[in-house]
Short mmCIF file of C-alpha atoms in Angstrom, two decimals:
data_model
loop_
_atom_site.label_atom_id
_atom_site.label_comp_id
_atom_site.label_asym_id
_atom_site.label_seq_id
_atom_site.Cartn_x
_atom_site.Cartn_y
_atom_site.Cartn_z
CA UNK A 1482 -40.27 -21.64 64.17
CA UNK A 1483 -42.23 -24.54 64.76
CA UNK A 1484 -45.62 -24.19 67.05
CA UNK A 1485 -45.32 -26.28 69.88
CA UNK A 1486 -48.34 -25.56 72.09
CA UNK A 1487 -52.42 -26.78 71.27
CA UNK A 1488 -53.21 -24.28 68.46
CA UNK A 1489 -57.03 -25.29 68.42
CA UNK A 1490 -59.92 -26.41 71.27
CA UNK A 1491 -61.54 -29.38 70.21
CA UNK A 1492 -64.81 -30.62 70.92
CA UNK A 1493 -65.46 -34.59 70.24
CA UNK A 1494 -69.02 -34.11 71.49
CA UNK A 1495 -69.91 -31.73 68.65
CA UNK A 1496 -71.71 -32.83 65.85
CA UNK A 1497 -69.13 -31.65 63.34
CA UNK A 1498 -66.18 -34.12 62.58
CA UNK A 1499 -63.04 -33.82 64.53
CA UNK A 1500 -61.34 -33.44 60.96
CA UNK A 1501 -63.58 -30.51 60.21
CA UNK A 1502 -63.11 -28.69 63.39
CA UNK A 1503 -58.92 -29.33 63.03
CA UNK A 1504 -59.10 -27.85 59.17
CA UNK A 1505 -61.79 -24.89 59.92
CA UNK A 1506 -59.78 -24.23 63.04
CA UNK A 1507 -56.03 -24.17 61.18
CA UNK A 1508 -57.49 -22.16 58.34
CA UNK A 1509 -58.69 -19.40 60.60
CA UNK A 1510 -55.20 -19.06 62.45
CA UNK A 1511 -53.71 -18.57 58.91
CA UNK A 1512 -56.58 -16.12 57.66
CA UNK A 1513 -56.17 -14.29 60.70
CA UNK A 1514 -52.75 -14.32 60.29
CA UNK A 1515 -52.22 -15.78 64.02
CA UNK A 1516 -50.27 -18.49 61.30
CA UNK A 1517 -47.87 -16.54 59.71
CA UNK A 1518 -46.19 -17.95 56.19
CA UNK A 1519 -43.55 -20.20 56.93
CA UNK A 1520 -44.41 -21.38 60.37
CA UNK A 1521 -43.73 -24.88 60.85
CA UNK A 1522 -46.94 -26.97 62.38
CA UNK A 1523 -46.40 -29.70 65.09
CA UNK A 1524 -45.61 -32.88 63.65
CA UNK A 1525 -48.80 -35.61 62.92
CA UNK A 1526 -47.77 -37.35 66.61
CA UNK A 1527 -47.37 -33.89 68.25
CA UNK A 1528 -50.60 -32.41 67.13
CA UNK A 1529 -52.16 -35.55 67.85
CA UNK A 1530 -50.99 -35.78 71.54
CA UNK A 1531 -51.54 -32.35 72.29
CA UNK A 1532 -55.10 -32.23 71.37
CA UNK A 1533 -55.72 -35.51 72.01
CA UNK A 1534 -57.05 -36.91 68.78
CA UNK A 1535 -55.82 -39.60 66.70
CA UNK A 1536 -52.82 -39.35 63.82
CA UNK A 1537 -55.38 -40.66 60.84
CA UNK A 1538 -57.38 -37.32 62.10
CA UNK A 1539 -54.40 -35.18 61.97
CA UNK A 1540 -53.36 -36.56 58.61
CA UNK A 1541 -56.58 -36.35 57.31
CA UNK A 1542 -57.00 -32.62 57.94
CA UNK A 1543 -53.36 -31.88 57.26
CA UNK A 1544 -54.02 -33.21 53.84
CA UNK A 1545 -57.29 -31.56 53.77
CA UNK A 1546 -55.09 -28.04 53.84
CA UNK A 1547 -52.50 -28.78 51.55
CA UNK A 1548 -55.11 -30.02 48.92
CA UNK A 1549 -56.76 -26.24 49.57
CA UNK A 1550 -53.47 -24.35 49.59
CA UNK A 1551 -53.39 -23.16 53.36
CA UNK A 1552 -50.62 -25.73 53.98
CA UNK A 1553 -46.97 -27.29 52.26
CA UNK A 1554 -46.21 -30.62 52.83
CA UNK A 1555 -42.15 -30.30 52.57
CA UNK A 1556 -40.67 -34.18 52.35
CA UNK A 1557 -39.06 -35.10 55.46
CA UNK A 1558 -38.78 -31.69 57.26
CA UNK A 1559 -43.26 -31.14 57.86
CA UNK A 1560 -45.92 -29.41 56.94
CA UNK A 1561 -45.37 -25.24 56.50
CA UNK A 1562 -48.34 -22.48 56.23
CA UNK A 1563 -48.24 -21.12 52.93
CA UNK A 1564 -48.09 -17.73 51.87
CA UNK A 1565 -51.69 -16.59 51.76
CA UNK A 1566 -51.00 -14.32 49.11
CA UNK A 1567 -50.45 -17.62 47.05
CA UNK A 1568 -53.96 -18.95 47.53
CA UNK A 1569 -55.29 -16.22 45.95
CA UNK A 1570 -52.95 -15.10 42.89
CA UNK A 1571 -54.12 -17.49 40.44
CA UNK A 1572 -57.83 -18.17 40.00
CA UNK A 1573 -58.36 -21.80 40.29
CA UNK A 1574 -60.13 -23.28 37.25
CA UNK A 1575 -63.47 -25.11 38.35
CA UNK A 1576 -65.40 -26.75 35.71
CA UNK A 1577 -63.31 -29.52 33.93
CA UNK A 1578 -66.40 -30.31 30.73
CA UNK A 1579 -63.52 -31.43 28.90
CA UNK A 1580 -63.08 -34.26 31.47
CA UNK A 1581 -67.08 -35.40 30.78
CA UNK A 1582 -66.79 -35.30 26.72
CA UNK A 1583 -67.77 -39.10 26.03
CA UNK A 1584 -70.70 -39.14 29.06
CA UNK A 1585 -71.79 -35.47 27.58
CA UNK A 1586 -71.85 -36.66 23.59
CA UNK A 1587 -73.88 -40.21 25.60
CA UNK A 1588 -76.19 -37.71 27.00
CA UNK A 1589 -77.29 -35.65 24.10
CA UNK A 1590 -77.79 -38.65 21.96
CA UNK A 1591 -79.92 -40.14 24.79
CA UNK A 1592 -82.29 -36.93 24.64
CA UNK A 1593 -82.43 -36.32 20.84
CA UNK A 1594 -85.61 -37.38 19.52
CA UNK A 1595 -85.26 -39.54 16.75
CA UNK A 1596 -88.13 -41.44 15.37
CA UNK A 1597 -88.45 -44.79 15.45
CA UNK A 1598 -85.38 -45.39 17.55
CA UNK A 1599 -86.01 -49.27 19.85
CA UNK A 1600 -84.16 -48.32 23.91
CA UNK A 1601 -83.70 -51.30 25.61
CA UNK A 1602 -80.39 -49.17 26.58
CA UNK A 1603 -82.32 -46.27 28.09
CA UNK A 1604 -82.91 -45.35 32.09
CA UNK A 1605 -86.47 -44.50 32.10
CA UNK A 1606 -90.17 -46.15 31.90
CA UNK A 1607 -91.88 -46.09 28.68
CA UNK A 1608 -94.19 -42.81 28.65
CA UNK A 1609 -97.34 -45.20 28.24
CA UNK A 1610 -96.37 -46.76 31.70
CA UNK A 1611 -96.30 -43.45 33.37
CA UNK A 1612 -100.18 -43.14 34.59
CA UNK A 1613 -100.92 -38.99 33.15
CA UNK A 1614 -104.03 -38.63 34.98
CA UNK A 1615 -102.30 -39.15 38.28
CA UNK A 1616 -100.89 -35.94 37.50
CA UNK A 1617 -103.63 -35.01 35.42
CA UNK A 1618 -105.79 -34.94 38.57
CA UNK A 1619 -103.89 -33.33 41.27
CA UNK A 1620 -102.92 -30.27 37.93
CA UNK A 1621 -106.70 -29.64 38.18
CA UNK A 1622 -107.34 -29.64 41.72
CA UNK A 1623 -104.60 -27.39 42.29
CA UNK A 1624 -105.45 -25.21 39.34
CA UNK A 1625 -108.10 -23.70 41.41
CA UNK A 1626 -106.90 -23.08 44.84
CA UNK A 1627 -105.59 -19.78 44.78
CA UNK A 1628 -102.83 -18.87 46.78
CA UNK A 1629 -99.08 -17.13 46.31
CA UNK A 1630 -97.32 -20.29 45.68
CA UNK A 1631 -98.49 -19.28 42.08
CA UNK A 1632 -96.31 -16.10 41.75
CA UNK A 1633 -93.81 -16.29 44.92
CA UNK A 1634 -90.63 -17.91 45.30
CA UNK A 1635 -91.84 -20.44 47.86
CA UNK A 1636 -90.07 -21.93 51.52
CA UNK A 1637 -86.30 -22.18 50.11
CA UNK A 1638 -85.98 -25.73 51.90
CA UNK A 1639 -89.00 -26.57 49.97
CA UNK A 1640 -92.67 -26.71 50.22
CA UNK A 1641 -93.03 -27.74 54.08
CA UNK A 1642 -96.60 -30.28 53.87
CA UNK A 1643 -94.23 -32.29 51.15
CA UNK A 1644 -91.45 -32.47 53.90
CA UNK A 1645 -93.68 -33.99 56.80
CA UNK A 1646 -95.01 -36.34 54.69
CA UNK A 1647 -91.97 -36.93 53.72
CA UNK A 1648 -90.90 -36.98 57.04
CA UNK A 1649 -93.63 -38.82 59.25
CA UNK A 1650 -94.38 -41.26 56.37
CA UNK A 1651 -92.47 -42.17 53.11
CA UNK A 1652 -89.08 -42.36 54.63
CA UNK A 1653 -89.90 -43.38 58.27
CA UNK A 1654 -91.99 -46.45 56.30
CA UNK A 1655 -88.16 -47.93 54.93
CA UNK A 1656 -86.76 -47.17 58.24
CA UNK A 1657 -85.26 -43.73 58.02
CA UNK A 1658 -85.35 -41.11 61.46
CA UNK A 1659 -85.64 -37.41 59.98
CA UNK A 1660 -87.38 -34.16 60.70
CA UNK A 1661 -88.64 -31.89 58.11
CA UNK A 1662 -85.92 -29.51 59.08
CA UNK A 1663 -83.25 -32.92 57.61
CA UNK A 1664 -84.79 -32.50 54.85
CA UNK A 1665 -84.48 -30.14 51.27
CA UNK A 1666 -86.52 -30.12 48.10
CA UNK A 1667 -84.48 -30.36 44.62
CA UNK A 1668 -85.27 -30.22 41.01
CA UNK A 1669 -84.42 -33.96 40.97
CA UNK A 1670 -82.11 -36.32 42.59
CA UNK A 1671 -79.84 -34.93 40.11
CA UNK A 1672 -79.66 -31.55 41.87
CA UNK A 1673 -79.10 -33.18 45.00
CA UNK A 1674 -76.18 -34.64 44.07
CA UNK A 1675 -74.95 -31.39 42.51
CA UNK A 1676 -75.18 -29.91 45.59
CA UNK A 1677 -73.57 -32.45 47.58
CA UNK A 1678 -70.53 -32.02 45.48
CA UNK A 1679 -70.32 -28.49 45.09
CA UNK A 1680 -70.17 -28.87 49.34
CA UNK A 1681 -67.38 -31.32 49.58
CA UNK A 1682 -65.18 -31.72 46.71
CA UNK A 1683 -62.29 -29.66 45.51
CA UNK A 1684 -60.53 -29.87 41.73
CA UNK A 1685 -57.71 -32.76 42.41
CA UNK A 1686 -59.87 -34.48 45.10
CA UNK A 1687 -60.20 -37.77 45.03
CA UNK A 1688 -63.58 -39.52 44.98
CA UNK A 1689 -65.08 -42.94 44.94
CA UNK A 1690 -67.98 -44.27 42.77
CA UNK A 1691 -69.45 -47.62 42.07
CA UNK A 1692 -67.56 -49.63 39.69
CA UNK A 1693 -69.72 -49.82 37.47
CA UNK A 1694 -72.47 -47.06 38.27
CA UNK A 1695 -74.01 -44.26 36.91
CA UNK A 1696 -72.55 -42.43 34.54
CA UNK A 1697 -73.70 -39.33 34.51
CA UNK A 1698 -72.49 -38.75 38.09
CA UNK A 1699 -69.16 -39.66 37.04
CA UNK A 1700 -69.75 -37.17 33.64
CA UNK A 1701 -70.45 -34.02 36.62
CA UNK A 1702 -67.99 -35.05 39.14
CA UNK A 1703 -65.50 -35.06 36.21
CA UNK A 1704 -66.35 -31.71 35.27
CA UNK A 1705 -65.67 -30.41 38.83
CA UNK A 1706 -61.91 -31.74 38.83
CA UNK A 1707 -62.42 -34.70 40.74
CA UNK A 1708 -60.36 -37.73 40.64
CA UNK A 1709 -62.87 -41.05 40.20
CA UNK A 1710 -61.65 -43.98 41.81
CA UNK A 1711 -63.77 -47.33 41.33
CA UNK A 1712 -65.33 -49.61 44.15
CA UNK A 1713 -66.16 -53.08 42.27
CA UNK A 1714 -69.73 -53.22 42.49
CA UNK A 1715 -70.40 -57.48 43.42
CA UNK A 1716 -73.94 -58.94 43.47
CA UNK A 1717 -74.41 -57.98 47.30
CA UNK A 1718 -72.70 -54.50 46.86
CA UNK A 1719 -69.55 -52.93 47.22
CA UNK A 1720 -66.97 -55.09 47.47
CA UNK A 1721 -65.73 -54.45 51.43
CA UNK A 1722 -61.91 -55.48 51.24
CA UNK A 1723 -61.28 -53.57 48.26
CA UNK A 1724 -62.97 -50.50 49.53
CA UNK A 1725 -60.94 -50.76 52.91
CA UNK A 1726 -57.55 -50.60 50.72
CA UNK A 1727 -58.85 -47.92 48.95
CA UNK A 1728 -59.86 -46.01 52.08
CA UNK A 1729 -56.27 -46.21 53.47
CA UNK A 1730 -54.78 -45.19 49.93
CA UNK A 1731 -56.84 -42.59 49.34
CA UNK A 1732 -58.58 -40.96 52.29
CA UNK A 1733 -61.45 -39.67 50.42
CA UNK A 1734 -64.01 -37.83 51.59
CA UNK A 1735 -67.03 -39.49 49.97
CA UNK A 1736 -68.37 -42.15 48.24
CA UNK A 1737 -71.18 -42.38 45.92
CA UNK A 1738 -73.61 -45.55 45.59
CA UNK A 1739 -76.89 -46.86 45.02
CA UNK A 1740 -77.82 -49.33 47.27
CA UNK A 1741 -81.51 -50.56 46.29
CA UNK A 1742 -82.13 -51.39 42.57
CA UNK A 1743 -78.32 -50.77 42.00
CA UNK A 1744 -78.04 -49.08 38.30
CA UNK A 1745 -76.62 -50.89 35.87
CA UNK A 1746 -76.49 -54.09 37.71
CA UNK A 1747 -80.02 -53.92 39.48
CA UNK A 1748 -78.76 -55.46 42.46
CA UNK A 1749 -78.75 -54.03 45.87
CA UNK A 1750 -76.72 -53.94 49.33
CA UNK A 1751 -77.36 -56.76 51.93
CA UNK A 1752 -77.62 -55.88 55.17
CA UNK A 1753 -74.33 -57.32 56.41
CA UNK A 1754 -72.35 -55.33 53.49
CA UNK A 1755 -74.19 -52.62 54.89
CA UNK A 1756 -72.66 -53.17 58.21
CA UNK A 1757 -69.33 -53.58 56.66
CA UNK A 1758 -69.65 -50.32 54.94
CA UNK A 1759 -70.80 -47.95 57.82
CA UNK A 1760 -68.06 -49.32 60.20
CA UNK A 1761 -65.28 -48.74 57.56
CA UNK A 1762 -66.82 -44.78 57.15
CA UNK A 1763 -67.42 -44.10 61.01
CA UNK A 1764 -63.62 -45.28 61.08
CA UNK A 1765 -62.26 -43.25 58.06
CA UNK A 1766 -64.46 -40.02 58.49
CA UNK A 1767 -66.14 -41.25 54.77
CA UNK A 1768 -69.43 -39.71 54.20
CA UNK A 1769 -71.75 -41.97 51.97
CA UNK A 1770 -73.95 -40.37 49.29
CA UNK A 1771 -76.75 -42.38 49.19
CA UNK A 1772 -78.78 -42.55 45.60
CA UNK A 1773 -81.88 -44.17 45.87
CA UNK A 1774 -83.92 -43.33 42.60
CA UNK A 1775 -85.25 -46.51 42.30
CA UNK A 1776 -86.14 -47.84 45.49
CA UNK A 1777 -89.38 -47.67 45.14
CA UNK A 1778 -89.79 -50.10 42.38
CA UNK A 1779 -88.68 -52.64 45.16
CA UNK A 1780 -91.15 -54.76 46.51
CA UNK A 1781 -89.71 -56.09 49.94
CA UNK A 1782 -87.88 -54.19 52.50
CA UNK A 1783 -84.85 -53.47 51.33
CA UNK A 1784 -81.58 -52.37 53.20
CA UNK A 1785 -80.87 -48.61 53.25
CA UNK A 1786 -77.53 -47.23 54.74
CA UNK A 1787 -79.51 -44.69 55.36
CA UNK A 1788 -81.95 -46.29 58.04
CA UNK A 1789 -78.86 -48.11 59.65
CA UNK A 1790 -77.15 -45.16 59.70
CA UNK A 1791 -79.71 -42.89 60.78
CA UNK A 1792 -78.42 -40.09 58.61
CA UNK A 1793 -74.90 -39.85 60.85
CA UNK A 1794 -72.42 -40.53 57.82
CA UNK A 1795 -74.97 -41.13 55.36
CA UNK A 1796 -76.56 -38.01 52.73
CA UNK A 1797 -79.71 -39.63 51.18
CA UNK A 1798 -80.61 -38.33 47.92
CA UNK A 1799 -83.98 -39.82 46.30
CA UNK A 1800 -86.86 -38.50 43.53
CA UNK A 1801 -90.28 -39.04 42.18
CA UNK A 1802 -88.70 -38.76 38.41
CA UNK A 1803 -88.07 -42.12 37.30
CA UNK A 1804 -91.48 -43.35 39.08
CA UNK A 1805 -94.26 -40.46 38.66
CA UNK A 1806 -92.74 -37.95 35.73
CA UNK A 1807 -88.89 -36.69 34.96
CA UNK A 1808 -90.91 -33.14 33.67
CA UNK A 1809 -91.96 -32.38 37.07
CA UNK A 1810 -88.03 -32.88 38.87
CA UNK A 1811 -89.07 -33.18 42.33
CA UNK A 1812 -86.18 -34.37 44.50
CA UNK A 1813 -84.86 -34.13 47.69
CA UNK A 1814 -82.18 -34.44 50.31
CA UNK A 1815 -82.21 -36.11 53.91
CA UNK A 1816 -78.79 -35.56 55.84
CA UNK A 1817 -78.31 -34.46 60.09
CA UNK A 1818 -79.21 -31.09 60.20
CA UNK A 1819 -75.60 -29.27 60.37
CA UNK A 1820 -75.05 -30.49 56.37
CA UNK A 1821 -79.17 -29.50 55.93
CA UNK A 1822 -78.13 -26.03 56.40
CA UNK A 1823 -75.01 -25.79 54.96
CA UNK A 1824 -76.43 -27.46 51.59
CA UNK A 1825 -79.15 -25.42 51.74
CA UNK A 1826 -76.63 -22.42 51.74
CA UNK A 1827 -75.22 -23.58 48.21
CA UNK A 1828 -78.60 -24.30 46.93
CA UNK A 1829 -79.96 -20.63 47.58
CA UNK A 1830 -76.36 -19.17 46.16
CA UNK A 1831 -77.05 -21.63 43.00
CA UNK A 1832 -80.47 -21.62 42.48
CA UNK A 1833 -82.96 -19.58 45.01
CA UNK A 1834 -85.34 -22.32 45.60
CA UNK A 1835 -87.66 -24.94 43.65
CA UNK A 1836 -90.74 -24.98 42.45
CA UNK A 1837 -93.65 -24.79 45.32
CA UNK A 1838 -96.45 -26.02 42.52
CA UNK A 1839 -94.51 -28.99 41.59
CA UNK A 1840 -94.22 -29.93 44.83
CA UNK A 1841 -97.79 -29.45 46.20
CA UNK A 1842 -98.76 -31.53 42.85
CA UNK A 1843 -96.40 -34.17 44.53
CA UNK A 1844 -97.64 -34.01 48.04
CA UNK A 1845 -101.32 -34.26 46.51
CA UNK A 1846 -100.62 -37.53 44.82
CA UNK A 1847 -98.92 -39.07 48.09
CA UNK A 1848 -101.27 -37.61 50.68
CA UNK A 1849 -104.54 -39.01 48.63
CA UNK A 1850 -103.02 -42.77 47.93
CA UNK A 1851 -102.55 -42.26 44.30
CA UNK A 1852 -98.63 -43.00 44.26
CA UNK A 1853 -98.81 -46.41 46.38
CA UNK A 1854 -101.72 -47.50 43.94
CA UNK A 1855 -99.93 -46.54 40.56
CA UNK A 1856 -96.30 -47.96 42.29
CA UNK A 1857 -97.86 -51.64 42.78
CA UNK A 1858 -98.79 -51.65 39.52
CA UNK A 1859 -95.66 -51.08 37.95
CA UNK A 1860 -94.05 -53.39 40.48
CA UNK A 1861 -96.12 -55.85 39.25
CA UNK A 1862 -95.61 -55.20 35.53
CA UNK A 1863 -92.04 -55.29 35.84
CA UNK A 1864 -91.91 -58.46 37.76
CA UNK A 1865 -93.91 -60.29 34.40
CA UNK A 1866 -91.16 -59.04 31.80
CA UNK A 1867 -88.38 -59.20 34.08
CA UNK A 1868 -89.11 -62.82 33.95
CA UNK A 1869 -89.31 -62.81 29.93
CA UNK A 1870 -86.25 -60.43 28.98
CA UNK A 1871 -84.17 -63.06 31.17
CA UNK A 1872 -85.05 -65.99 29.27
CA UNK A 1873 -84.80 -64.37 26.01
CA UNK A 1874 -81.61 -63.26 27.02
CA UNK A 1875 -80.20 -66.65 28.40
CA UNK A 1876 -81.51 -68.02 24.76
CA UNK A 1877 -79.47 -65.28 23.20
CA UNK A 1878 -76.42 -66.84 24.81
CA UNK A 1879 -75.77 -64.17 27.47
CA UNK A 1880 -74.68 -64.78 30.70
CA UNK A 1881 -77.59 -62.74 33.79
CA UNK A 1882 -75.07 -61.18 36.49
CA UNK A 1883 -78.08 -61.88 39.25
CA UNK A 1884 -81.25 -62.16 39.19
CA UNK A 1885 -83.04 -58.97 40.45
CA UNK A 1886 -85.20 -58.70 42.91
CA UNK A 1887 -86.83 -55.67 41.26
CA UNK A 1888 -87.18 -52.86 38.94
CA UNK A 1889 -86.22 -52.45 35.31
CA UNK A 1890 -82.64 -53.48 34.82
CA UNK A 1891 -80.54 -56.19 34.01
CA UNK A 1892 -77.45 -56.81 33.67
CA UNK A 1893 -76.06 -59.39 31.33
CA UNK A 1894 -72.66 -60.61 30.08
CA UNK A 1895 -71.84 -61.44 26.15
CA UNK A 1896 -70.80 -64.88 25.65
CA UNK A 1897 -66.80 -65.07 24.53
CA UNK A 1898 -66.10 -62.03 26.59
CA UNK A 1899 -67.07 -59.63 23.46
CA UNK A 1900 -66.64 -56.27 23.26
CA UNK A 1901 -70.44 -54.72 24.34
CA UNK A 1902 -69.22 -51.14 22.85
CA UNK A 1903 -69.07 -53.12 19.55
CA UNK A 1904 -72.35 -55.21 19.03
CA UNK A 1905 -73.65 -51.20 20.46
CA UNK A 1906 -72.42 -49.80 17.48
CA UNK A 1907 -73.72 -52.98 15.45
CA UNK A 1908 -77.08 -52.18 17.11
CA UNK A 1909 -77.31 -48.64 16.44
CA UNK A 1910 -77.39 -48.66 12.84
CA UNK A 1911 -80.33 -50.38 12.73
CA UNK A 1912 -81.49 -47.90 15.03
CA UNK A 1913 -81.43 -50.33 18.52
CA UNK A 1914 -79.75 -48.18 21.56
CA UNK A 1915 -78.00 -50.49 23.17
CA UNK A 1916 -75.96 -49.52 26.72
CA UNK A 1917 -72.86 -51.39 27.09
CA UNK A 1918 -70.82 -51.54 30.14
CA UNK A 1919 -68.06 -49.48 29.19
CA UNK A 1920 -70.70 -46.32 29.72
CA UNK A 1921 -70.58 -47.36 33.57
CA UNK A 1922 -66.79 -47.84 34.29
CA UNK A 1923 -65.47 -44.51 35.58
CA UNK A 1924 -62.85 -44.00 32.67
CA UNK A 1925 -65.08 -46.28 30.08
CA UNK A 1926 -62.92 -49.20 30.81
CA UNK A 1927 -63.77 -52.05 27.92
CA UNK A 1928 -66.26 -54.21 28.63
CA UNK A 1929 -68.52 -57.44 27.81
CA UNK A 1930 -71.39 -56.30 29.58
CA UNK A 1931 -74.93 -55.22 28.38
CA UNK A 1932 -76.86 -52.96 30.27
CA UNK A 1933 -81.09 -54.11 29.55
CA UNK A 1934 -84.43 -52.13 30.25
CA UNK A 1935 -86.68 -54.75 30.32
CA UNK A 1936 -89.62 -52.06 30.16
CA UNK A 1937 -88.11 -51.38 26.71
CA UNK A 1938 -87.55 -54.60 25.47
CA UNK A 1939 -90.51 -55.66 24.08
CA UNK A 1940 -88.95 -55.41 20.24
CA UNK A 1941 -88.18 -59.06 18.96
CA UNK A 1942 -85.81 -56.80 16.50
CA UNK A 1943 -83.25 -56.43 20.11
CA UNK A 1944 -82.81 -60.39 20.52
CA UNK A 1945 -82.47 -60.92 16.67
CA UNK A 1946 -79.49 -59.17 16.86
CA UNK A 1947 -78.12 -60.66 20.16
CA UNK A 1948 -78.33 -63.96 18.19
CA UNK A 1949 -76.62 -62.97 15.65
CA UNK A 1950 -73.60 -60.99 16.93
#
């Protein structure tokens, strides 16, 4: 028999999303078996009247349940509670590696050491730009305070100094509102996206990524059983109409970009896009993951969704491992403080915490001035051969997407629409690692785009071959 009264109180002055109250709600009635299998729900209109929320809302979180088997969706008759035997039968498979084969085989060539190999392709700094005795200095210091944080586990949310500086200074300087209690320590802004997705997404689900973007993201989310879905990434970000068609296809749940220093294209987000995009996720429940590794390489104040956003809809995920050292992997999270403690839930079951002396190495060199100082001087050496790999490039022929306003990438076009995977190959057996665009199109779509470190490009060997092929 179909339920015709509310089912569920609703509060839209909560901080959690109608959506998630309507599918936490539901799945309790069936757990509790106040749902028995078989019992029709009220229509998408009906619910939607009688708890006076909108149909995209109901559909939303009816589609929600389906996807995690407490609902069917029966063509032209409704949606049905499923037997909740059913949803727990079969063991649902949960790691997809086959999914992530090319990114993973891309990934373990990237980190073999092999002499003598020339990476204008790569995503890091040159070691020799990477100032040791910044670190070198705050090792010692710390080396003789004694103190537990040697031998104990440490403040699961992270070491707390780091988080009120993090707090009070380095993110309220570009704009972003958060207390320490926002905010969670990670091995990298890897890890924070891990645990972002291990939160929200479900094999089957569908999720959105730049198109092109990073490809290790799409490599992981892969392996969890999502479904990748492209935004076309222009030279002032996403591209808004497309990702409003895609929002009404799709109804995803999240969508993962870098804004500042965009990576491949080293581009970021104006602040009208900006607009654009927030409006289109208060109105479709979308939560953005924000990935700003390389920020801090720009030199003006850029635009973070974040600081519009004030940490609402956005999840900002940053790190110190592309700027200060990738061996020490401090990271961390910002997000409003219901998803703080529910993220901080999956990093305890996954990991216990992270590491209190990296951390206090990292508050050391922020606290004493010694990040700002070494920052403006890479700023500065990037902007010189920024300036040179594009002209050597435009003599090679190729074609600059935009001219960045920072950090170390480039993106650039072969002349004759070539294919970039093979002048790659070309350039890897004379041991040049090239990254062509096909590595940053969700299913490694063909492409004539190049990928350039201009921090690596200091070779005359790389442009030799870009004349010739």
């Amino acid at each position: 028999m179909p339920v015709t009264s509310a089912l569920l109180t609703l509060n839209p002055l909560e901080s959690i999303p109608l959506v998630e109250q309507v599918v936490t709600g539901i799945k309790q009635l069936v757990e509790q078996r106040v749902l028995r299998a078989g019992t029709r729900l009220p229509s998408i209109r009906d619910f939607a009247v009688q708890h006076g929320i909108s149909r995209f809302t109901v559909v939303d979180a009816y589609d929600r349940l389906v996807a995690q088997g407490y609902l069917l969706s029966r063509r032209g008759s409704g949606f049905y509670v499923a037997p909740l035997a059913k949803t727990q039968e079969t063991p649902t498979q949960t790691t997809f590696l086959e999914r992530a084969d090319d990114v993973l085989w891309l990934l373990h060539n990237t980190f073999r050491d092999v002499p003598d190999v020339i990476r204008p392709g790569c995503g890091w700094l040159p070691g020799d730009w990477l100032d040791e005795k910044v670190m070198q200095k705050s090792l010692h210091e710390l080396s003789r305070k004694p103190g537990a944080f040697l031998t104990a586990y440490g403040d699961i949310s992270g070491y707390l100094p780091l988080r009120q500086q993090l707090s009070q200074k380095n993110l309220a300087d570009i704009g972003i509102s958060a207390d320490a209690q926002q905010i969670i320590m990670t091995n990298g802004a890897s890890h924070g996206l891990d645990l972002v997705a291990r939160l929200f997404i479900q094999p089957g689900d569908v999720v959105l990524v730049d198109d092109p973007g990073y490809y290790t993201l799409f490599g992981y989310l892969k392996s969890l059983g999502a479904r990748l879905v492209g935004v076309p990434r222009l030279s002032n970000g996403p591209d808004i109409s497309v990702l409003q068609q895609l929002l009404e296809t799709h109804r995803p749940k999240l969508f993962f970009t870098n804004t500042v220093l965009h990576n491949p294209t080293g581009t970021s987000t104006s602040a009208a896009i900006a607009h654009q995009l927030l409006q289109l996720a208060e109105k479709s429940g979308l939560y953005i993951v924000e990935d700003d590794i390389y920020g801090d390489f720009h030199s003006q104040h850029a635009t973070r969704l974040a600081a519009l956003d004030q940490l609402n809809r956005v999840i900002y995920v940053s790190s110190y491992s592309k700027t200060i050292s990738a061996s020490m992997r401090v990271g961390f999270i910002a997000c409003h403080r219901e998803l703080a403690m529910r993220l901080l839930d999956i990093k305890l079951l996954s990991g216990l915490t992270t590491s209190e002396i990296n951390q206090r190495i990292m508050h050391q060199i922020l606290v004493e001035g010694r990040y700002r100082k070494h920052i403006e001087k890479i700023r500065a050496r990037l902007e010189v051969k920024r300036g040179q790999v594009i002209r050597e490039l435009e003599a090679c022929g190729l074609l600059i997407h935009a001219e960045p306003e920072g950090g170390m990438f480039v993106w650039a076009q072969l002349a004759d629409g070539r294919s970039a995977a093979e002048v790659a190959t070309m350039a890897s057996r004379q041991n040049i690692m090239l990254a062509p665009g096909n590595l940053f199109r969700p299913y490694q779509e063909p492409s004539s785009w190049l990928r350039f470190n201009v921090a690596h490009c200091d070779d005359p060997r790389i442009f030799a071959l870009l004349r010739a092929h």
